[in-house]
């Protein structure tokens, strides 16, 4: 079956940068949606950035101008470039994809998550 694997998380100082990557593999006929979510302790999981095949991109208000999402359809990969990180960005970041695994079968998949910690 399909699999999503995140990488790039870690510890960074305030004002620093990180680049997260997500790789999808397996039986993939198409991907309607790919995006990044995050969840901090005691908080609801929220959409950080995501886009559809049509190219529409949504960003969380607090990350606009600092984060940039990109996707390579040929490689089935997605990245999140995060600049000017602050303490409020500390969370577990999850890759999510809405994937066609057959002609009429669509499933939603989550990666395991990668920890991003912003600390001085």
PDB file of C-alpha atoms in Angstrom:
ATOM      1  CA  UNK A   1       0.000   0.000   0.000  1.00  0.00           C
ATOM      2  CA  UNK A   2       0.988   3.638  -0.081  1.00  0.00           C
ATOM      3  CA  UNK A   3       3.299   5.116   2.506  1.00  0.00           C
ATOM      4  CA  UNK A   4       4.170   8.655   3.550  1.00  0.00           C
ATOM      5  CA  UNK A   5       7.494   9.349   5.229  1.00  0.00           C
ATOM      6  CA  UNK A   6       8.504  12.710   6.708  1.00  0.00           C
ATOM      7  CA  UNK A   7      12.004  13.942   7.398  1.00  0.00           C
ATOM      8  CA  UNK A   8      13.821  17.134   8.292  1.00  0.00           C
ATOM      9  CA  UNK A   9      12.543  17.860  11.772  1.00  0.00           C
ATOM     10  CA  UNK A  10      14.827  18.763  14.614  1.00  0.00           C
ATOM     11  CA  UNK A  11      15.948  21.428  17.042  1.00  0.00           C
ATOM     12  CA  UNK A  12      16.489  24.964  15.802  1.00  0.00           C
ATOM     13  CA  UNK A  13      17.035  28.364  17.408  1.00  0.00           C
ATOM     14  CA  UNK A  14      14.526  31.204  17.062  1.00  0.00           C
ATOM     15  CA  UNK A  15      14.933  32.937  13.739  1.00  0.00           C
ATOM     16  CA  UNK A  16      16.411  29.844  12.154  1.00  0.00           C
ATOM     17  CA  UNK A  17      15.194  27.704   9.287  1.00  0.00           C
ATOM     18  CA  UNK A  18      14.241  24.108   8.605  1.00  0.00           C
ATOM     19  CA  UNK A  19      13.137  22.239   5.530  1.00  0.00           C
ATOM     20  CA  UNK A  20      10.695  19.360   5.914  1.00  0.00           C
ATOM     21  CA  UNK A  21      10.262  16.698   3.263  1.00  0.00           C
ATOM     22  CA  UNK A  22       7.557  14.138   2.595  1.00  0.00           C
ATOM     23  CA  UNK A  23       7.921  11.208   0.227  1.00  0.00           C
ATOM     24  CA  UNK A  24       4.983   9.135  -0.991  1.00  0.00           C
ATOM     25  CA  UNK A  25       5.497   5.639  -2.342  1.00  0.00           C
ATOM     26  CA  UNK A  26       3.494   2.584  -3.311  1.00  0.00           C
ATOM     27  CA  UNK A  27       0.457   2.114  -5.486  1.00  0.00           C
ATOM     28  CA  UNK A  28      -0.481   5.664  -6.462  1.00  0.00           C
ATOM     29  CA  UNK A  29      -2.794   6.455  -9.343  1.00  0.00           C
ATOM     30  CA  UNK A  30      -3.044  10.113  -8.454  1.00  0.00           C
ATOM     31  CA  UNK A  31      -2.949  12.623  -5.624  1.00  0.00           C
ATOM     32  CA  UNK A  32      -5.744  15.151  -5.201  1.00  0.00           C
ATOM     33  CA  UNK A  33      -4.363  16.829  -2.104  1.00  0.00           C
ATOM     34  CA  UNK A  34      -1.067  17.067  -0.241  1.00  0.00           C
ATOM     35  CA  UNK A  35      -0.412  19.230   2.755  1.00  0.00           C
ATOM     36  CA  UNK A  36       1.290  19.754   6.067  1.00  0.00           C
ATOM     37  CA  UNK A  37      -0.464  19.720   9.421  1.00  0.00           C
ATOM     38  CA  UNK A  38       0.938  20.306  12.874  1.00  0.00           C
ATOM     39  CA  UNK A  39      -0.139  19.628  16.419  1.00  0.00           C
ATOM     40  CA  UNK A  40       1.267  21.111  19.600  1.00  0.00           C
ATOM     41  CA  UNK A  41       0.542  19.703  23.075  1.00  0.00           C
ATOM     42  CA  UNK A  42      -2.936  20.672  24.210  1.00  0.00           C
ATOM     43  CA  UNK A  43      -3.811  22.096  20.812  1.00  0.00           C
ATOM     44  CA  UNK A  44      -5.957  20.970  17.916  1.00  0.00           C
ATOM     45  CA  UNK A  45      -4.262  19.647  14.831  1.00  0.00           C
ATOM     46  CA  UNK A  46      -4.222  22.409  12.243  1.00  0.00           C
ATOM     47  CA  UNK A  47      -3.464  22.765   8.572  1.00  0.00           C
ATOM     48  CA  UNK A  48      -0.196  24.621   8.070  1.00  0.00           C
ATOM     49  CA  UNK A  49      -0.073  24.608   4.284  1.00  0.00           C
ATOM     50  CA  UNK A  50      -1.655  22.539   1.565  1.00  0.00           C
ATOM     51  CA  UNK A  51      -2.624  22.491  -2.069  1.00  0.00           C
ATOM     52  CA  UNK A  52      -4.645  20.514  -4.588  1.00  0.00           C
ATOM     53  CA  UNK A  53      -3.741  19.362  -8.089  1.00  0.00           C
ATOM     54  CA  UNK A  54      -5.401  22.538  -9.327  1.00  0.00           C
ATOM     55  CA  UNK A  55      -2.675  24.581  -7.700  1.00  0.00           C
ATOM     56  CA  UNK A  56      -4.729  26.248  -4.984  1.00  0.00           C
ATOM     57  CA  UNK A  57      -2.599  26.810  -1.894  1.00  0.00           C
ATOM     58  CA  UNK A  58      -3.750  27.599   1.619  1.00  0.00           C
ATOM     59  CA  UNK A  59      -1.488  28.833   4.399  1.00  0.00           C
ATOM     60  CA  UNK A  60      -2.153  29.201   8.074  1.00  0.00           C
ATOM     61  CA  UNK A  61      -2.292  32.934   8.801  1.00  0.00           C
ATOM     62  CA  UNK A  62       0.538  32.779  11.323  1.00  0.00           C
ATOM     63  CA  UNK A  63       2.976  31.254   8.805  1.00  0.00           C
ATOM     64  CA  UNK A  64       2.227  33.423   5.788  1.00  0.00           C
ATOM     65  CA  UNK A  65       5.374  35.054   4.488  1.00  0.00           C
ATOM     66  CA  UNK A  66       7.582  32.674   6.463  1.00  0.00           C
ATOM     67  CA  UNK A  67       6.715  29.200   5.166  1.00  0.00           C
ATOM     68  CA  UNK A  68       6.672  27.992   1.583  1.00  0.00           C
ATOM     69  CA  UNK A  69       5.163  24.724   0.406  1.00  0.00           C
ATOM     70  CA  UNK A  70       6.246  23.002  -2.789  1.00  0.00           C
ATOM     71  CA  UNK A  71       5.486  19.741  -4.547  1.00  0.00           C
ATOM     72  CA  UNK A  72       7.101  17.615  -7.228  1.00  0.00           C
ATOM     73  CA  UNK A  73       4.428  15.501  -8.888  1.00  0.00           C
ATOM     74  CA  UNK A  74       6.941  13.431 -10.848  1.00  0.00           C
ATOM     75  CA  UNK A  75       8.772  12.379  -7.688  1.00  0.00           C
ATOM     76  CA  UNK A  76       5.711  12.257  -5.411  1.00  0.00           C
ATOM     77  CA  UNK A  77       7.473  14.457  -2.906  1.00  0.00           C
ATOM     78  CA  UNK A  78       6.539  17.569  -0.991  1.00  0.00           C
ATOM     79  CA  UNK A  79       8.574  20.044   1.015  1.00  0.00           C
ATOM     80  CA  UNK A  80       7.927  22.780   3.534  1.00  0.00           C
ATOM     81  CA  UNK A  81      10.552  25.493   3.782  1.00  0.00           C
ATOM     82  CA  UNK A  82      10.247  27.172   7.171  1.00  0.00           C
ATOM     83  CA  UNK A  83      12.030  30.458   7.816  1.00  0.00           C
ATOM     84  CA  UNK A  84      12.054  32.871  10.744  1.00  0.00           C
ATOM     85  CA  UNK A  85      10.932  30.156  13.108  1.00  0.00           C
ATOM     86  CA  UNK A  86       9.615  31.132  16.525  1.00  0.00           C
ATOM     87  CA  UNK A  87       8.573  29.327  19.700  1.00  0.00           C
ATOM     88  CA  UNK A  88       4.956  29.031  18.535  1.00  0.00           C
ATOM     89  CA  UNK A  89       6.078  26.852  15.626  1.00  0.00           C
ATOM     90  CA  UNK A  90       7.084  24.051  17.979  1.00  0.00           C
ATOM     91  CA  UNK A  91       4.910  21.040  17.169  1.00  0.00           C
ATOM     92  CA  UNK A  92       4.795  17.649  15.537  1.00  0.00           C
ATOM     93  CA  UNK A  93       4.410  18.156  11.806  1.00  0.00           C
ATOM     94  CA  UNK A  94       2.487  15.621   9.738  1.00  0.00           C
ATOM     95  CA  UNK A  95       2.369  14.973   6.036  1.00  0.00           C
ATOM     96  CA  UNK A  96      -1.119  14.250   4.714  1.00  0.00           C
ATOM     97  CA  UNK A  97      -2.271  13.179   1.270  1.00  0.00           C
ATOM     98  CA  UNK A  98      -5.562  12.383  -0.417  1.00  0.00           C
ATOM     99  CA  UNK A  99      -4.568   9.585  -2.778  1.00  0.00           C
ATOM    100  CA  UNK A 100      -6.256   7.644  -5.543  1.00  0.00           C
ATOM    101  CA  UNK A 101      -5.135   4.035  -5.131  1.00  0.00           C
ATOM    102  CA  UNK A 102      -7.456   2.744  -7.867  1.00  0.00           C
ATOM    103  CA  UNK A 103      -9.827   3.963 -10.549  1.00  0.00           C
ATOM    104  CA  UNK A 104     -12.606   4.587  -8.035  1.00  0.00           C
ATOM    105  CA  UNK A 105     -10.826   4.239  -4.698  1.00  0.00           C
ATOM    106  CA  UNK A 106      -9.529   7.256  -2.808  1.00  0.00           C
ATOM    107  CA  UNK A 107      -7.933   7.128   0.616  1.00  0.00           C
ATOM    108  CA  UNK A 108      -6.471   9.628   3.031  1.00  0.00           C
ATOM    109  CA  UNK A 109      -3.017   8.839   4.435  1.00  0.00           C
ATOM    110  CA  UNK A 110      -0.918  10.297   7.220  1.00  0.00           C
ATOM    111  CA  UNK A 111       2.777  10.137   7.877  1.00  0.00           C
ATOM    112  CA  UNK A 112       4.172   9.300  11.300  1.00  0.00           C
ATOM    113  CA  UNK A 113       5.096  12.889  12.026  1.00  0.00           C
ATOM    114  CA  UNK A 114       8.354  14.711  12.629  1.00  0.00           C
ATOM    115  CA  UNK A 115       9.143  16.846  15.662  1.00  0.00           C
ATOM    116  CA  UNK A 116      10.087  20.492  15.211  1.00  0.00           C
ATOM    117  CA  UNK A 117      11.380  22.223  18.322  1.00  0.00           C
ATOM    118  CA  UNK A 118      12.288  25.906  18.387  1.00  0.00           C
ATOM    119  CA  UNK A 119      14.321  26.737  21.454  1.00  0.00           C
ATOM    120  CA  UNK A 120      17.213  28.941  22.520  1.00  0.00           C
TER     121      UNK A 120
END
